[in-house]
């Protein structure tokens, strides 16, 4: 019962913070959208302002939600080294929760956020606040054939157009970010689902760095079947570079199928990323479970002895860097 009370309290506070921290970027996007109609030449500047505000305020959201303890190893290296080879970047992650999106966006380096495009579901493009932000930032909407969350079938013709748009963005040195599982993992959170190979046609066509993010615990904070999140939880993750060159990674010299067959190269890159993320999840899942038990015990102590002046350490949101 005590933990249920904490869940409810955390959810209410998180929902308030989420609305407030999304309202500011939405307001900027709304004004920028109107302004771009009057002065189209200023549209790129408005877009960059929206992108920076989203990262900044969603970092603030996670910092304010101090009962959600987050540690993502490798953040500093990612922010420093991503794109250092001069190649575009692909960033992929396993997908457990709606929390994954704000968390992933908060990891992005502020100096490079204007170069980022996400592949997002059509549902995000219809949600209040988010639809204006998605439209203004020109993220890529995945055209699923049906609104059924269990359906992974896409409109192939429209998807080809969207992928070409993202490919052109990468050729200009941009970042492409998405969740290759295609939907929230509603099963065993420690088992990374199959990575759909369609998106990996991009690094099979454009030589790119590939970065992977492995997350554990986001589903405890925001369960996949809940409309709102914010439950007390411990979230751990790691971000690492799979390869500096997707062409080299898929080459026959590295055990890949080569680039002659784009479909085979895409499947190889997808499975390589999935296996590395699975190994990372296997490594951090026991640590997350142990931290969650410690946090639960701390919450029980606080509720049983509310008069005790006990100060918990601040959550380690990220390793640092900008």
Tab-separated table of C-alpha atoms in Angstrom:
chain	number	residue	atom	x	y	z
A	1	UNK	CA	0.000	0.000	0.000
A	2	UNK	CA	2.805	2.425	0.879
A	3	UNK	CA	4.460	1.887	-2.469
A	4	UNK	CA	1.105	2.376	-4.229
A	5	UNK	CA	0.793	5.757	-2.512
A	6	UNK	CA	4.277	6.664	-3.703
A	7	UNK	CA	3.373	5.540	-7.213
A	8	UNK	CA	0.292	7.763	-7.234
A	9	UNK	CA	2.138	10.770	-5.814
A	10	UNK	CA	5.019	10.356	-8.250
A	11	UNK	CA	2.649	9.987	-11.191
A	12	UNK	CA	0.752	13.167	-10.328
A	13	UNK	CA	3.933	15.217	-9.917
A	14	UNK	CA	5.514	13.755	-13.042
A	15	UNK	CA	2.396	14.536	-15.085
A	16	UNK	CA	2.454	18.150	-13.895
A	17	UNK	CA	6.160	18.500	-14.673
A	18	UNK	CA	5.705	16.823	-18.063
A	19	UNK	CA	2.976	19.251	-19.090
A	20	UNK	CA	4.903	22.294	-17.862
A	21	UNK	CA	8.185	21.204	-19.455
A	22	UNK	CA	6.457	20.452	-22.758
A	23	UNK	CA	4.354	23.607	-22.715
A	24	UNK	CA	7.373	25.884	-23.173
A	25	UNK	CA	8.730	24.131	-26.319
A	26	UNK	CA	5.160	23.890	-27.634
A	27	UNK	CA	4.686	27.641	-27.172
A	28	UNK	CA	7.940	28.328	-28.993
A	29	UNK	CA	6.905	25.925	-31.772
A	30	UNK	CA	3.485	27.561	-32.058
A	31	UNK	CA	4.952	31.050	-32.334
A	32	UNK	CA	7.678	29.805	-34.674
A	33	UNK	CA	5.111	28.120	-36.901
A	34	UNK	CA	3.126	31.336	-37.252
A	35	UNK	CA	6.306	33.350	-37.755
A	36	UNK	CA	7.574	30.988	-40.478
A	37	UNK	CA	4.453	31.670	-42.548
A	38	UNK	CA	5.211	35.388	-42.441
A	39	UNK	CA	8.969	35.032	-42.904
A	40	UNK	CA	9.918	31.621	-44.401
A	41	UNK	CA	13.603	32.548	-44.445
A	42	UNK	CA	13.615	32.518	-40.636
A	43	UNK	CA	12.074	29.029	-40.404
A	44	UNK	CA	15.403	27.147	-39.875
A	45	UNK	CA	16.256	29.419	-36.944
A	46	UNK	CA	12.823	28.811	-35.405
A	47	UNK	CA	13.250	25.077	-35.867
A	48	UNK	CA	16.628	25.093	-34.114
A	49	UNK	CA	15.166	27.069	-31.227
A	50	UNK	CA	12.384	24.506	-30.787
A	51	UNK	CA	14.840	21.594	-30.942
A	52	UNK	CA	17.108	23.132	-28.305
A	53	UNK	CA	14.183	23.989	-26.039
A	54	UNK	CA	12.845	20.417	-26.181
A	55	UNK	CA	16.205	18.975	-25.105
A	56	UNK	CA	16.681	21.587	-22.395
A	57	UNK	CA	13.216	21.291	-20.860
A	58	UNK	CA	13.041	17.506	-21.035
A	59	UNK	CA	16.379	17.388	-19.246
A	60	UNK	CA	14.732	19.642	-16.653
A	61	UNK	CA	11.765	17.243	-16.453
A	62	UNK	CA	14.015	14.311	-15.590
A	63	UNK	CA	16.031	16.394	-13.126
A	64	UNK	CA	12.877	17.551	-11.315
A	65	UNK	CA	11.592	13.967	-11.121
A	66	UNK	CA	14.182	13.112	-8.486
A	67	UNK	CA	12.312	9.980	-7.363
A	68	UNK	CA	13.178	8.461	-10.750
A	69	UNK	CA	16.863	7.653	-10.413
A	70	UNK	CA	18.568	7.648	-13.782
A	71	UNK	CA	22.105	6.698	-14.694
A	72	UNK	CA	23.200	6.404	-18.310
A	73	UNK	CA	26.846	5.393	-18.694
A	74	UNK	CA	28.701	6.636	-21.750
A	75	UNK	CA	26.716	9.874	-22.087
A	76	UNK	CA	29.758	12.139	-21.917
A	77	UNK	CA	31.625	10.135	-24.553
A	78	UNK	CA	28.563	10.115	-26.828
A	79	UNK	CA	28.120	13.866	-26.601
A	80	UNK	CA	31.813	14.444	-27.220
A	81	UNK	CA	32.630	11.854	-29.875
A	82	UNK	CA	29.449	11.389	-31.914
A	83	UNK	CA	30.110	12.587	-35.435
A	84	UNK	CA	33.823	13.064	-34.740
A	85	UNK	CA	34.729	10.908	-37.752
A	86	UNK	CA	32.954	13.361	-40.040
A	87	UNK	CA	30.313	10.775	-40.866
A	88	UNK	CA	26.592	11.083	-40.113
A	89	UNK	CA	25.279	9.164	-37.109
A	90	UNK	CA	22.607	6.552	-36.546
A	91	UNK	CA	21.355	6.182	-32.952
A	92	UNK	CA	19.160	3.202	-32.024
A	93	UNK	CA	17.738	1.930	-28.738
A	94	UNK	CA	15.573	-0.795	-27.282
A	95	UNK	CA	12.049	0.388	-26.468
A	96	UNK	CA	10.301	-0.356	-23.156
A	97	UNK	CA	8.253	2.722	-22.337
A	98	UNK	CA	6.933	6.106	-23.441
A	99	UNK	CA	9.632	7.491	-21.129
A	100	UNK	CA	12.262	6.320	-23.614
A	101	UNK	CA	11.561	9.215	-25.978
A	102	UNK	CA	12.133	12.103	-23.522
A	103	UNK	CA	15.076	10.215	-22.042
A	104	UNK	CA	16.698	9.613	-25.413
A	105	UNK	CA	16.163	13.223	-26.480
A	106	UNK	CA	17.670	14.483	-23.222
A	107	UNK	CA	20.850	12.537	-24.003
A	108	UNK	CA	21.463	14.439	-27.230
A	109	UNK	CA	24.362	16.912	-27.271
A	110	UNK	CA	23.093	20.495	-27.359
A	111	UNK	CA	25.746	21.385	-29.935
A	112	UNK	CA	24.397	18.799	-32.389
A	113	UNK	CA	20.672	18.666	-31.658
A	114	UNK	CA	19.825	20.789	-34.718
A	115	UNK	CA	21.179	17.937	-36.869
A	116	UNK	CA	18.856	15.307	-35.366
A	117	UNK	CA	15.776	13.758	-36.925
A	118	UNK	CA	13.762	11.072	-35.148
A	119	UNK	CA	11.505	8.453	-36.650
A	120	UNK	CA	8.304	8.734	-34.593
A	121	UNK	CA	4.948	6.974	-34.656
A	122	UNK	CA	1.899	8.604	-36.171
A	123	UNK	CA	0.358	8.544	-32.681
A	124	UNK	CA	2.885	11.130	-31.480
A	125	UNK	CA	1.909	13.328	-34.405
A	126	UNK	CA	-1.700	13.418	-33.151
A	127	UNK	CA	-1.058	14.017	-29.442
A	128	UNK	CA	-1.717	17.473	-27.954
A	129	UNK	CA	1.419	19.628	-27.710
A	130	UNK	CA	3.606	16.977	-29.345
A	131	UNK	CA	2.016	17.236	-32.779
A	132	UNK	CA	2.989	20.900	-33.045
A	133	UNK	CA	6.546	20.132	-31.910
A	134	UNK	CA	6.878	17.164	-34.302
A	135	UNK	CA	5.585	19.217	-37.206
A	136	UNK	CA	7.864	22.171	-36.450
A	137	UNK	CA	10.998	20.049	-35.983
A	138	UNK	CA	10.225	18.028	-39.126
A	139	UNK	CA	10.785	14.638	-37.541
A	140	UNK	CA	9.936	11.640	-39.727
A	141	UNK	CA	6.522	10.074	-39.075
A	142	UNK	CA	6.384	6.303	-39.652
A	143	UNK	CA	3.245	5.625	-41.749
A	144	UNK	CA	1.829	2.490	-40.144
A	145	UNK	CA	-0.910	0.908	-42.245
A	146	UNK	CA	-3.313	0.620	-39.299
A	147	UNK	CA	-3.581	2.352	-35.901
A	148	UNK	CA	-3.478	-1.032	-34.128
A	149	UNK	CA	-0.353	-0.953	-31.877
A	150	UNK	CA	0.232	-4.632	-32.625
A	151	UNK	CA	0.374	-3.928	-36.357
A	152	UNK	CA	3.871	-3.269	-37.696
A	153	UNK	CA	2.840	-3.131	-41.343
A	154	UNK	CA	3.640	0.191	-42.991
A	155	UNK	CA	2.502	1.967	-46.118
A	156	UNK	CA	5.461	0.870	-48.249
A	157	UNK	CA	5.252	3.633	-50.839
A	158	UNK	CA	4.975	6.404	-48.272
A	159	UNK	CA	7.643	4.801	-46.080
A	160	UNK	CA	10.042	4.771	-49.041
A	161	UNK	CA	9.488	8.517	-49.443
A	162	UNK	CA	10.098	9.123	-45.722
A	163	UNK	CA	13.270	7.004	-45.725
A	164	UNK	CA	14.569	8.916	-48.744
A	165	UNK	CA	13.984	12.145	-46.826
A	166	UNK	CA	15.947	10.767	-43.870
A	167	UNK	CA	18.670	9.469	-46.191
A	168	UNK	CA	19.086	12.940	-47.700
A	169	UNK	CA	19.295	14.339	-44.168
A	170	UNK	CA	22.082	11.875	-43.323
A	171	UNK	CA	23.985	12.723	-46.487
A	172	UNK	CA	24.071	16.300	-45.205
A	173	UNK	CA	25.758	15.044	-42.018
A	174	UNK	CA	22.625	14.622	-39.923
A	175	UNK	CA	21.709	12.236	-37.113
A	176	UNK	CA	18.975	9.609	-37.592
A	177	UNK	CA	17.405	8.286	-34.370
A	178	UNK	CA	14.796	5.560	-33.926
A	179	UNK	CA	13.612	2.488	-32.004
A	180	UNK	CA	14.181	-0.513	-34.327
A	181	UNK	CA	11.765	-2.821	-32.470
A	182	UNK	CA	8.990	-0.724	-33.972
A	183	UNK	CA	6.780	-0.804	-30.869
A	184	UNK	CA	6.936	-0.934	-27.087
A	185	UNK	CA	8.220	-4.205	-25.677
A	186	UNK	CA	5.247	-5.558	-23.719
A	187	UNK	CA	6.955	-8.851	-22.870
A	188	UNK	CA	10.104	-9.620	-20.906
A	189	UNK	CA	11.843	-6.222	-20.534
A	190	UNK	CA	15.241	-7.907	-20.394
A	191	UNK	CA	14.730	-9.516	-23.803
A	192	UNK	CA	15.404	-7.181	-26.716
A	193	UNK	CA	12.921	-7.821	-29.499
A	194	UNK	CA	13.668	-8.295	-33.171
A	195	UNK	CA	15.082	-5.209	-34.861
A	196	UNK	CA	13.260	-4.381	-38.075
A	197	UNK	CA	15.815	-4.082	-40.846
A	198	UNK	CA	14.022	-1.426	-42.907
A	199	UNK	CA	15.588	1.534	-41.117
A	200	UNK	CA	19.033	-0.050	-41.349
A	201	UNK	CA	18.916	0.377	-45.110
A	202	UNK	CA	20.024	3.925	-44.304
A	203	UNK	CA	23.485	2.988	-42.919
A	204	UNK	CA	23.713	0.394	-45.701
A	205	UNK	CA	23.383	3.256	-48.211
A	206	UNK	CA	25.188	6.041	-46.342
A	207	UNK	CA	28.432	5.346	-44.478
A	208	UNK	CA	27.655	6.301	-40.872
A	209	UNK	CA	28.648	5.868	-37.260
A	210	UNK	CA	26.195	3.626	-35.401
A	211	UNK	CA	25.532	4.324	-31.721
A	212	UNK	CA	23.459	2.022	-29.512
A	213	UNK	CA	21.540	2.734	-26.313
A	214	UNK	CA	20.534	-0.056	-23.932
A	215	UNK	CA	17.868	0.838	-21.362
A	216	UNK	CA	16.530	-1.030	-18.334
A	217	UNK	CA	13.886	0.172	-15.876
A	218	UNK	CA	11.979	2.760	-17.918
A	219	UNK	CA	9.007	0.402	-18.011
A	220	UNK	CA	8.915	0.415	-14.196
A	221	UNK	CA	8.589	4.201	-14.215
A	222	UNK	CA	6.108	4.358	-17.093
A	223	UNK	CA	4.550	0.931	-17.833
A	224	UNK	CA	3.696	0.288	-21.459
A	225	UNK	CA	-0.018	-0.081	-20.657
A	226	UNK	CA	-0.284	3.101	-18.553
A	227	UNK	CA	-1.495	6.452	-19.854
A	228	UNK	CA	0.838	8.333	-17.507
A	229	UNK	CA	4.203	7.616	-15.941
A	230	UNK	CA	6.317	8.862	-13.085
A	231	UNK	CA	6.371	5.958	-10.661
A	232	UNK	CA	9.437	5.770	-8.404
A	233	UNK	CA	11.983	3.637	-10.217
A	234	UNK	CA	15.632	3.094	-10.971
A	235	UNK	CA	16.571	3.471	-14.621
A	236	UNK	CA	19.957	2.393	-15.877
A	237	UNK	CA	21.416	2.369	-19.318
A	238	UNK	CA	24.518	2.580	-21.390
A	239	UNK	CA	25.318	4.242	-24.686
A	240	UNK	CA	28.153	3.037	-26.866
A	241	UNK	CA	29.407	3.128	-30.431
A	242	UNK	CA	28.777	-0.049	-32.385
A	243	UNK	CA	31.046	1.051	-35.223
A	244	UNK	CA	32.746	4.100	-36.698
A	245	UNK	CA	31.817	3.037	-40.228
A	246	UNK	CA	28.677	1.110	-41.152
A	247	UNK	CA	30.234	0.209	-44.510
A	248	UNK	CA	33.238	-1.340	-42.792
A	249	UNK	CA	31.014	-3.106	-40.240
A	250	UNK	CA	28.960	-4.759	-42.994
A	251	UNK	CA	31.982	-5.612	-45.147
A	252	UNK	CA	32.983	-9.191	-45.821
A	253	UNK	CA	36.304	-8.522	-44.113
A	254	UNK	CA	34.429	-7.977	-40.829
A	255	UNK	CA	32.209	-11.029	-41.273
A	256	UNK	CA	29.356	-9.170	-42.921
A	257	UNK	CA	27.600	-9.909	-46.206
A	258	UNK	CA	29.155	-6.949	-48.005
A	259	UNK	CA	27.353	-3.992	-49.526
A	260	UNK	CA	26.403	-5.648	-52.802
A	261	UNK	CA	23.078	-6.791	-51.356
A	262	UNK	CA	21.484	-3.868	-49.507
A	263	UNK	CA	18.823	-6.027	-47.861
A	264	UNK	CA	21.371	-8.480	-46.439
A	265	UNK	CA	23.603	-5.647	-45.244
A	266	UNK	CA	20.642	-3.979	-43.500
A	267	UNK	CA	19.665	-7.228	-41.775
A	268	UNK	CA	23.256	-7.795	-40.678
A	269	UNK	CA	23.560	-4.296	-39.199
A	270	UNK	CA	20.184	-4.638	-37.470
A	271	UNK	CA	21.100	-7.950	-35.875
A	272	UNK	CA	24.578	-6.715	-34.894
A	273	UNK	CA	23.011	-3.759	-33.070
A	274	UNK	CA	20.370	-5.957	-31.415
A	275	UNK	CA	22.943	-8.450	-30.129
A	276	UNK	CA	25.178	-5.741	-28.669
A	277	UNK	CA	22.230	-4.033	-26.970
A	278	UNK	CA	21.060	-7.399	-25.620
A	279	UNK	CA	24.482	-8.046	-24.094
A	280	UNK	CA	24.445	-4.593	-22.505
A	281	UNK	CA	20.943	-5.187	-21.092
A	282	UNK	CA	22.112	-8.512	-19.652
A	283	UNK	CA	24.960	-6.689	-17.903
A	284	UNK	CA	22.939	-3.842	-16.368
A	285	UNK	CA	19.627	-5.578	-15.565
A	286	UNK	CA	20.905	-7.167	-12.290
A	287	UNK	CA	22.295	-3.787	-11.174
A	288	UNK	CA	18.954	-2.102	-11.857
A	289	UNK	CA	17.041	-4.734	-9.889
A	290	UNK	CA	19.357	-4.334	-6.893
A	291	UNK	CA	19.048	-0.537	-6.988
A	292	UNK	CA	15.246	-0.772	-7.213
A	293	UNK	CA	15.098	-2.933	-4.081
A	294	UNK	CA	17.240	-0.395	-2.226
A	295	UNK	CA	15.028	2.474	-3.379
A	296	UNK	CA	11.853	0.622	-2.330
A	297	UNK	CA	13.308	0.082	1.128
A	298	UNK	CA	14.210	3.776	1.377
A	299	UNK	CA	10.680	4.799	0.435
A	300	UNK	CA	9.199	2.512	3.086
A	301	UNK	CA	11.472	4.012	5.731
A	302	UNK	CA	10.434	7.532	4.760
A	303	UNK	CA	6.741	6.720	4.903
A	304	UNK	CA	6.975	4.939	8.238
A	305	UNK	CA	9.087	7.683	9.819
A	306	UNK	CA	8.032	10.949	8.168
A	307	UNK	CA	9.528	13.041	10.942
A	308	UNK	CA	13.034	11.735	10.356
A	309	UNK	CA	15.239	14.256	8.598
A	310	UNK	CA	16.797	12.050	5.970
A	311	UNK	CA	18.370	13.407	2.813
A	312	UNK	CA	18.636	11.095	-0.160
A	313	UNK	CA	21.494	11.599	-2.602
A	314	UNK	CA	20.593	13.450	-5.782
A	315	UNK	CA	19.880	11.203	-8.760
A	316	UNK	CA	22.698	10.864	-11.227
A	317	UNK	CA	20.838	11.761	-14.366
A	318	UNK	CA	23.724	11.625	-16.807
A	319	UNK	CA	27.478	11.560	-16.740
A	320	UNK	CA	27.645	15.195	-17.762
A	321	UNK	CA	28.717	17.129	-20.787
A	322	UNK	CA	26.569	19.346	-22.944
